[in-house]
Coordinates of C-alpha atoms in Angstrom, one line a residue:
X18 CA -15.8 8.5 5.8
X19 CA -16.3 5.3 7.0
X20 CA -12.8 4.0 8.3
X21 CA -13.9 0.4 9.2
X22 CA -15.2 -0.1 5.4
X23 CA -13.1 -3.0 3.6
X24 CA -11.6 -0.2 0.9
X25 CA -10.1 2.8 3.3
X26 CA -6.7 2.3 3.7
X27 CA -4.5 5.0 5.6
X28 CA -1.8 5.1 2.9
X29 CA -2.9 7.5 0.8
X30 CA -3.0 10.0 3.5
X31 CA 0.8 9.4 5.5
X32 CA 2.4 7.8 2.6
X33 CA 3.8 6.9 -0.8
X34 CA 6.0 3.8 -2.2
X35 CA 8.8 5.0 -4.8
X36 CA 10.1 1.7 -6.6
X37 CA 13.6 1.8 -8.2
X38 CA 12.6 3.0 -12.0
X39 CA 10.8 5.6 -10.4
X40 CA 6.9 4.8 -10.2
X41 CA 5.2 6.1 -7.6
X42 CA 2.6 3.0 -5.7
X43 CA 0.3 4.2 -2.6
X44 CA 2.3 1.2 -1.3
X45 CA 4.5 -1.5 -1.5
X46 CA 2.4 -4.1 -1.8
X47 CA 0.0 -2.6 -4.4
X48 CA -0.1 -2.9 -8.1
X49 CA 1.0 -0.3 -10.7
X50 CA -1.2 2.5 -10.6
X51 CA 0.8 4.1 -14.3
X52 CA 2.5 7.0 -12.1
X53 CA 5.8 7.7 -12.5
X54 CA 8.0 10.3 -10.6
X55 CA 10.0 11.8 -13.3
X56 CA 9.7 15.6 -13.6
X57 CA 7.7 15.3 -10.5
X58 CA 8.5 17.0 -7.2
X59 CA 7.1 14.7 -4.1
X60 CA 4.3 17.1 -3.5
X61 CA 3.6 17.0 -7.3
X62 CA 3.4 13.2 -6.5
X63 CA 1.6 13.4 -3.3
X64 CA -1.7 15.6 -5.0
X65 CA -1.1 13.7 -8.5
X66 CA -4.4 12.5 -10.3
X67 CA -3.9 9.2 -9.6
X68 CA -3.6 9.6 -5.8
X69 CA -6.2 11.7 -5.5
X70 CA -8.9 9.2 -7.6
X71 CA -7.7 6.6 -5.2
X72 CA -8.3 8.5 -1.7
X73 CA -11.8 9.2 -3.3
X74 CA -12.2 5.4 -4.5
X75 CA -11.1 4.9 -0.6
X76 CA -13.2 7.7 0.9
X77 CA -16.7 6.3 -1.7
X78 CA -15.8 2.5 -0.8
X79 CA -14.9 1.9 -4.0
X80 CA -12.6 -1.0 -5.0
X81 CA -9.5 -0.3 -6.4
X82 CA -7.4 -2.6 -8.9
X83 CA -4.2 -1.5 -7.2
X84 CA -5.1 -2.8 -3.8
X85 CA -5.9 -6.4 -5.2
X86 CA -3.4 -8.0 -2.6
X87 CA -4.9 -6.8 0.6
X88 CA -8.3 -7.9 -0.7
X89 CA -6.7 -11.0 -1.4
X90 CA -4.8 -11.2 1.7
X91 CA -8.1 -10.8 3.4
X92 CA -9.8 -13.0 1.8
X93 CA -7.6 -16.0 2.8
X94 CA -7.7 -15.0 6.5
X95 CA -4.2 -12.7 6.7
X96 CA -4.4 -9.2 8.4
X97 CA -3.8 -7.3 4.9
X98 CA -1.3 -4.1 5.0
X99 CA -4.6 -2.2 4.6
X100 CA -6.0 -3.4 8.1
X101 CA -2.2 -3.2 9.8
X102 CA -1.8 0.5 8.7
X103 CA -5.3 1.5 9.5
X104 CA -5.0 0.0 13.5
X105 CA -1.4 1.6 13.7
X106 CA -1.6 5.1 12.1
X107 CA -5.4 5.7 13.2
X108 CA -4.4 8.7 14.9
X109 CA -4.0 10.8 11.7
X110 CA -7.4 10.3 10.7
X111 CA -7.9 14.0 11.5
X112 CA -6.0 14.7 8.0
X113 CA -8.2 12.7 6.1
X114 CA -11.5 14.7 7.0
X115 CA -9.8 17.7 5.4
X116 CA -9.7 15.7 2.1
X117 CA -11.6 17.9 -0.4
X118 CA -13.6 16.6 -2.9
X119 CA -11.2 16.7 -5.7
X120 CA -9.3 14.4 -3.5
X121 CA -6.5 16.6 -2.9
X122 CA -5.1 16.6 0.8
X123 CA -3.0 20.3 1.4
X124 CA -1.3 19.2 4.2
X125 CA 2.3 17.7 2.9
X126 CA 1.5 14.6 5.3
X127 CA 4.6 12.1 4.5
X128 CA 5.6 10.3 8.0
X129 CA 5.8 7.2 6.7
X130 CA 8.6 7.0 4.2
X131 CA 9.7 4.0 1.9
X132 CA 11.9 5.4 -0.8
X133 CA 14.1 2.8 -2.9
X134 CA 16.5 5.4 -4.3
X135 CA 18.3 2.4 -6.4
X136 CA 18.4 -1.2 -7.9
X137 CA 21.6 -1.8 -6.9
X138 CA 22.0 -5.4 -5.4
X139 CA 24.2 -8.1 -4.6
X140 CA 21.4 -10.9 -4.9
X141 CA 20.0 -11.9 -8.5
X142 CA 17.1 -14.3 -7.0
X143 CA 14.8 -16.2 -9.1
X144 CA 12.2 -14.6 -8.9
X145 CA 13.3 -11.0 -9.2
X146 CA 14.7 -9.1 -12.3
X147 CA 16.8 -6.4 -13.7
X148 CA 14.6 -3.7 -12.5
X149 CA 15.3 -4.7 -8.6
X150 CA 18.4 -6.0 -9.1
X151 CA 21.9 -4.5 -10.7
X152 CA 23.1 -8.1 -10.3
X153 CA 20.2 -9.6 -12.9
X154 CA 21.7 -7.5 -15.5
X155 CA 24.2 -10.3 -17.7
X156 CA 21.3 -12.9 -17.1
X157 CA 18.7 -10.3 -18.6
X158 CA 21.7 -10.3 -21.7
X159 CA 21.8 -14.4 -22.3
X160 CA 17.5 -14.3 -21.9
X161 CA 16.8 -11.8 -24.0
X162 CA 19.7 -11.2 -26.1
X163 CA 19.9 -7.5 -25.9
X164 CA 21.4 -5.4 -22.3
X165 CA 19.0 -4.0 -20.6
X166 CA 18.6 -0.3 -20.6
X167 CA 20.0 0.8 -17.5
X168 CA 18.2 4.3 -18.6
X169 CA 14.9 2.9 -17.4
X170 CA 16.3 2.8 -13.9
X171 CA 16.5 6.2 -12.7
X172 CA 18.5 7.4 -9.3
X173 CA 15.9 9.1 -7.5
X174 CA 17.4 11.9 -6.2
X175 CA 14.8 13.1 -3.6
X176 CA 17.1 13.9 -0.3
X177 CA 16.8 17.4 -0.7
X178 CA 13.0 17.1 -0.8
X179 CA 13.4 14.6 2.2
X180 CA 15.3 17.4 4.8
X181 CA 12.2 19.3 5.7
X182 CA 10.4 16.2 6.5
X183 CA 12.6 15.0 9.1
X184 CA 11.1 17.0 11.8
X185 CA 7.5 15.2 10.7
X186 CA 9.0 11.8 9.9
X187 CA 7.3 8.7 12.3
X188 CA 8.7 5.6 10.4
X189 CA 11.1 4.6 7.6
X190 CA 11.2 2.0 5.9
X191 CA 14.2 0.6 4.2
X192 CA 14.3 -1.9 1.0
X193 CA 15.8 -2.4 -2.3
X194 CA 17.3 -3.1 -4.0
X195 CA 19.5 -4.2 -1.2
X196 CA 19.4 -1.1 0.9
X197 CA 22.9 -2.5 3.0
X198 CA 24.7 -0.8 0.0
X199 CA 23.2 2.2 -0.9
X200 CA 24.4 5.9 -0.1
X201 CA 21.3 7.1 0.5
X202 CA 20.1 4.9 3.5
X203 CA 23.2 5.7 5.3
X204 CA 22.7 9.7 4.7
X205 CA 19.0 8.7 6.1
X206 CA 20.4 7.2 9.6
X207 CA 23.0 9.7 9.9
X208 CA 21.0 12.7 9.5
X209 CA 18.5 11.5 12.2
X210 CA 21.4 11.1 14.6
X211 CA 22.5 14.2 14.4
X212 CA 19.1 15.6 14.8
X213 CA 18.4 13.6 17.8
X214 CA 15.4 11.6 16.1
X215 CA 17.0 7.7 17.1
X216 CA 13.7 6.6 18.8
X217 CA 12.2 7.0 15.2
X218 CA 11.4 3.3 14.0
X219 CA 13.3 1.7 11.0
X220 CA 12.4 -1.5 10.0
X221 CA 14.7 -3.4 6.7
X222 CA 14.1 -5.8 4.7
X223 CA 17.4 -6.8 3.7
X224 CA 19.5 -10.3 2.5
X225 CA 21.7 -9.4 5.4
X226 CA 24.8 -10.5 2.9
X227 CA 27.2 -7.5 4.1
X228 CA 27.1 -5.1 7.3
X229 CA 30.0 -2.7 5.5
X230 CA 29.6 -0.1 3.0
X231 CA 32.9 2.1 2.2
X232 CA 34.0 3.0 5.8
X233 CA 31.0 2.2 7.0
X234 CA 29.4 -0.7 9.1
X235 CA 25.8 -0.7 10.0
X236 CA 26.0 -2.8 13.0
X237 CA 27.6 0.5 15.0
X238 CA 24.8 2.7 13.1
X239 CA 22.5 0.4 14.5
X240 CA 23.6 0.2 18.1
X241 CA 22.1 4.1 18.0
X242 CA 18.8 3.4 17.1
X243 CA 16.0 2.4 20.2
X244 CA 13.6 0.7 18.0
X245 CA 14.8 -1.5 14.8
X246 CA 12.9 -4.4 12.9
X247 CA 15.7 -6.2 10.7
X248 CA 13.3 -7.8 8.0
X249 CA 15.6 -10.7 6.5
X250 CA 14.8 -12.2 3.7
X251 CA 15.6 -16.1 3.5
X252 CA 13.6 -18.6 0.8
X253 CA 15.3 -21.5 2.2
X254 CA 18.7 -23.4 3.5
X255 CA 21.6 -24.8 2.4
X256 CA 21.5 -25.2 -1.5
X257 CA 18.1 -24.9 -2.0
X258 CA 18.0 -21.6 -0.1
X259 CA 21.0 -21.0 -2.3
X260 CA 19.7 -21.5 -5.7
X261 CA 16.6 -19.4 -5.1
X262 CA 18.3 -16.4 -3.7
X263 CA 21.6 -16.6 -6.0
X264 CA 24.2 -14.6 -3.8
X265 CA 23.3 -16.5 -0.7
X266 CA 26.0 -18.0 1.1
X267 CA 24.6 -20.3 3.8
X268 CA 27.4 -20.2 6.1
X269 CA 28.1 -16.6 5.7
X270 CA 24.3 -15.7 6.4
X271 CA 24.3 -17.8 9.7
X272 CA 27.1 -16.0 11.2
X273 CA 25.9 -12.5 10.1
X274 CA 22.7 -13.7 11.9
X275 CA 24.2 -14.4 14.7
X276 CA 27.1 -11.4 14.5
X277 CA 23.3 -8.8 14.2
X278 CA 21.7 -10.5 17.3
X279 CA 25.2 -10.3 19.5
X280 CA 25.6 -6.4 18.4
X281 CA 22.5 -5.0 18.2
X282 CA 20.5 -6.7 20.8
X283 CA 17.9 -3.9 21.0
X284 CA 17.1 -5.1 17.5
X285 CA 13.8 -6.9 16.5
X286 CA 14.9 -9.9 14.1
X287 CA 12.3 -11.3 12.0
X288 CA 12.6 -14.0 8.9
X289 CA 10.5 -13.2 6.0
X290 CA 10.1 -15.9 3.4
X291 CA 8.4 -15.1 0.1
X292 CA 6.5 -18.5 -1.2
X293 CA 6.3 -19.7 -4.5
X294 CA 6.5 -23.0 -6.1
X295 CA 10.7 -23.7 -5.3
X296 CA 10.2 -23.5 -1.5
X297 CA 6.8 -24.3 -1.6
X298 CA 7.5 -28.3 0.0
X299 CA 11.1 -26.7 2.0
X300 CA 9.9 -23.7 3.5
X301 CA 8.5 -25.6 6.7
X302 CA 11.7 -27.1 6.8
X303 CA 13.6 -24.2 6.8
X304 CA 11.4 -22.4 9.4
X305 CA 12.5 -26.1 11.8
X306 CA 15.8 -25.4 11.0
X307 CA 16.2 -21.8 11.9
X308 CA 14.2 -22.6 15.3
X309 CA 16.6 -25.9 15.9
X310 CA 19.7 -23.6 15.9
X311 CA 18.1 -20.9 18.1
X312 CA 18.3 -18.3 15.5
X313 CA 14.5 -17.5 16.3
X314 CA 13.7 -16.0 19.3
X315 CA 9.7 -17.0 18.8
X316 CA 8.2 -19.2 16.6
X317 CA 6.6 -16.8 15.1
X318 CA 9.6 -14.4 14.3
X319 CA 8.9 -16.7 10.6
X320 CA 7.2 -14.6 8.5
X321 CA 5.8 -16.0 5.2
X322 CA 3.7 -14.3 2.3
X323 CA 3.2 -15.6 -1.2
X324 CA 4.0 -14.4 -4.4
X325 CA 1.7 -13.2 -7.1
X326 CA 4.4 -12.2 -10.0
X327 CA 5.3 -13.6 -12.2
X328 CA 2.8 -16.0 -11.7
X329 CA 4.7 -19.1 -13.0
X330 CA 5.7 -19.1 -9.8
X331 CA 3.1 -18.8 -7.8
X332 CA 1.3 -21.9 -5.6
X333 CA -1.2 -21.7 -8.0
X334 CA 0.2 -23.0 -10.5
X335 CA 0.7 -26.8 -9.0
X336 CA -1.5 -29.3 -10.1
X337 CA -4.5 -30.9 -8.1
X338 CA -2.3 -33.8 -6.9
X339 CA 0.9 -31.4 -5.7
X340 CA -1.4 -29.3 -4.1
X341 CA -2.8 -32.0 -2.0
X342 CA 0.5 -33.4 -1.4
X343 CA 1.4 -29.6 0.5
X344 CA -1.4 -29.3 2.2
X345 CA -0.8 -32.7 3.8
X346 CA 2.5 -31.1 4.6
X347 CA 1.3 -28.1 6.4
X348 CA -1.4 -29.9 8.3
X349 CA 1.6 -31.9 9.7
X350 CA 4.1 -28.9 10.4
X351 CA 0.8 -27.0 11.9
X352 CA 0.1 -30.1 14.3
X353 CA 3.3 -32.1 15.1
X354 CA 5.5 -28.7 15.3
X355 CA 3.5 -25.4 15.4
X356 CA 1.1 -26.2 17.7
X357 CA 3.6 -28.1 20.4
X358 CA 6.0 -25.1 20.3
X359 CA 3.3 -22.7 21.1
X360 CA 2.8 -20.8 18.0
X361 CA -0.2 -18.3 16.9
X362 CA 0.5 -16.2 14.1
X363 CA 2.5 -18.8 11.6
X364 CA -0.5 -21.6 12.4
X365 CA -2.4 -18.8 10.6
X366 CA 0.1 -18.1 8.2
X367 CA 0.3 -22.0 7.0
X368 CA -3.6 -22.1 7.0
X369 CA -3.4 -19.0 4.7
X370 CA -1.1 -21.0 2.4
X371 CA -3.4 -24.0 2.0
X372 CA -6.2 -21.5 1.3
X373 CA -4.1 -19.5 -1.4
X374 CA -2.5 -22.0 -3.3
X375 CA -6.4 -23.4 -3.9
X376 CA -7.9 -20.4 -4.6
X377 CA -6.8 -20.5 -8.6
X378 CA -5.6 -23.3 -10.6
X379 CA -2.9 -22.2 -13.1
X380 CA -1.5 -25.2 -13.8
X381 CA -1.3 -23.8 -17.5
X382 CA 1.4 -22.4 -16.2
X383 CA 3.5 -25.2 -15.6
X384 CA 5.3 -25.6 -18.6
X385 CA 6.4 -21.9 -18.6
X386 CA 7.9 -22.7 -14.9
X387 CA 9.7 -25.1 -16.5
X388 CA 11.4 -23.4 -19.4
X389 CA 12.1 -20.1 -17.1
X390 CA 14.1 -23.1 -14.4
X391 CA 15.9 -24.7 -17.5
X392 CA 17.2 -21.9 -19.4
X393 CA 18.5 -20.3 -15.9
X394 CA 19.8 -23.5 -15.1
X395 CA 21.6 -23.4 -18.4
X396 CA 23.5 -20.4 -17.8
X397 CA 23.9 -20.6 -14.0
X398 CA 25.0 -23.8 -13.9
X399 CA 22.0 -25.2 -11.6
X400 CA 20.0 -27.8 -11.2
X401 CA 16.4 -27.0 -10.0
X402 CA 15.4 -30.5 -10.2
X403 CA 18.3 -32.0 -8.7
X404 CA 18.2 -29.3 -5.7
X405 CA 14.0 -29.8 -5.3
X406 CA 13.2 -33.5 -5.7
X407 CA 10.1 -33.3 -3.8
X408 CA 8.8 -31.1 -7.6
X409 CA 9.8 -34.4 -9.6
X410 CA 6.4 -34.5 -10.5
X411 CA 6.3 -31.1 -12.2
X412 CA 8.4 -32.2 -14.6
X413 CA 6.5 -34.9 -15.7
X414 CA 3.3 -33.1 -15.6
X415 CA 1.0 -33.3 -19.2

């Protein structure tokens, strides 16, 4: 084994990612790997075929389809999930020499958990679905013209597989869906307070729309916990922000920001922006903004990544001219605003965007961005190319 290789990846030996309709990824951030946890218990799922070819792939440096976005990450000059994971959980290394060589690993080894028992959310953004997202369910009706079948979401019902693991358990983290309003999270935090196991770290990422749930409120949960990273997710402000996260309320999110930060001080706060081709000209803006109204304790509390899926919306599918046109931008938001306010990590970040959104050219795609904006304008009563001027030119691309 060699663990500095660019393949091994720590995952598939402390981990697994359970999406809402039930397939099973080695993590969040990799591609489908055609497992699914039906009639599966979680052991089942932790020696299935499929993990066990890719801890072998892993072990053999072999390349694996499913971990295309860290290679890609890498590539561009991001640390990669791959390379975070690897530095952090390094000490369990011991459990992946007693791999055998079918790939199987005996030792039930889940301590980092990321189970999305639901799709239930109050958010139907644009560039989600039905399968994350309760809410994208009439939308789903008017686009395709038929419901969608609510059969392919399955409740994962896992918490009686999850008890013994509590005493092994070293992280959680919590998604969705939006996890603010599911049962299951709450039975999560609650059953590690009343085993003692608060120091265990929980990091969200969560639309931070609602802190109550039935007679609940989080913030009080919270104030229990010794190390939490609140993972918010914000595409942008005012209506813009608005129109690509459909659910956002501006003014609503600003004072829950500012509510989380007054209660749970003890909390880590960090923005994470998801970049396509909407906020792709407004997302510097928005990081300005945030840091004008002292919402970000650093600079670099603004997270951004990029989407890949569906790829009409990715950076890469603006044309030659648009794509210089942003990279102008960032050069200026690196050197007139990163740079003078001391910033590391998001001068990276912005050079990582330049390099992506130049990597491939699908402006092909264009015209299918188009239709997808119009007919959701249609029935949501929007205007994309009211609310994004600086993407006139999209419009009139040929």
């Amino acid at each position: 084994m060699n663990e500095n290789s660019n393949t091994f990846c720590m995952f598939p030996w402390i981990h697994l990612s359970i999406q809402p309709n039930g397939e099973v990824l080695p993590c969040c951030s990799s591609s489908s790997l055609s497992l699914y946890f039906k009639d599966k218990t979680l052991y089942e799922t932790w020696n299935s075929k499929e993990i066990k070819n890719l801890r072998l792939n892993m072990l053999n440096n072999i390349k694996s389809t499913t971990c295309e976005h860290c290679y890609i990450t890498e590539k561009i000059g991001q640390q990669s999930p791959r390379q975070f994971v690897n530095k952090k959980y390094r000490h369990h290394l011991d459990i992946v020499q007693t791999t055998k060589d079918d790939g199987t690993v005996d030792k039930f080894n889940l301590i980092y958990w990321d189970f999305r028992f639901s799709n239930v959310c109050n958010f139907k953004c644009r560039m989600c679905g039905p399968i994350s997202s309760t809410s994208w369910y009439e939308d789903y009706y008017t686009f395709v013209g038929e419901k969608y079948n609510e059969g392919k979401i399955e409740k994962i019902d896992i918490l009686h597989e999850l008890d013994p693991l509590f005493d092994i358990v070293e992280e959680i983290y919590f998604a969705g869906g939006e996890p603010l309003i599911m049962e299951e999270h709450y039975y999560i935090l609650e059953k590690l307070i009343e085993l003692g196991k608060t120091d265990v770290p929980i990091t969200y990422s969560t639309n931070l729309s609602t802190f109550d749930y039935k007679n609940k409120n989080v913030l009080n949960i919270w104030k229990k916990f010794k190390n939490i990273v609140i993972g918010i997710s914000l595409d942008g402000y005012g209506k813009r922000g608005e129109l690509i996260r459909s659910g956002l309320n501006w003014e609503r999110f600003l004072k829950n920001l500012i509510s989380l930060k007054n209660n749970v001080p003890q909390a880590e706060c960090l923005i994470g922006s998801t970049v396509q081709v909407l906020n792709s000209f407004h997302i510097m803006d928005t990081q300005r903004k945030l840091f004008d109204l002292n919402l970000l304790n650093s600079i670099d509390d603004f997270r951004v990544q990029f989407l890949s899926e569906p790829e009409f919306l990715s950076l890469q599918i603006l044309d030659k001219n648009t794509k210089k046109n942003l990279c102008n931008k960032i050069e200026d938001h690196i050197n007139n605003f990163l740079v003078p306010n001391g910033s590391i990590r998001s001068i990276n970040d912005y050079r990582s965007m330049s390099e992506y959104l130049n990597l491939e050219d699908k402006s092909h795609l264009i015209r299918e961005f188009i239709r997808y904006c119009t007919s959701l304008d249609i029935f949501r009563n929007e205007n994309t190319k009211q609310t994004f001027p600086e993407l006139e030119n999209l419009w009139n691309y040929e």
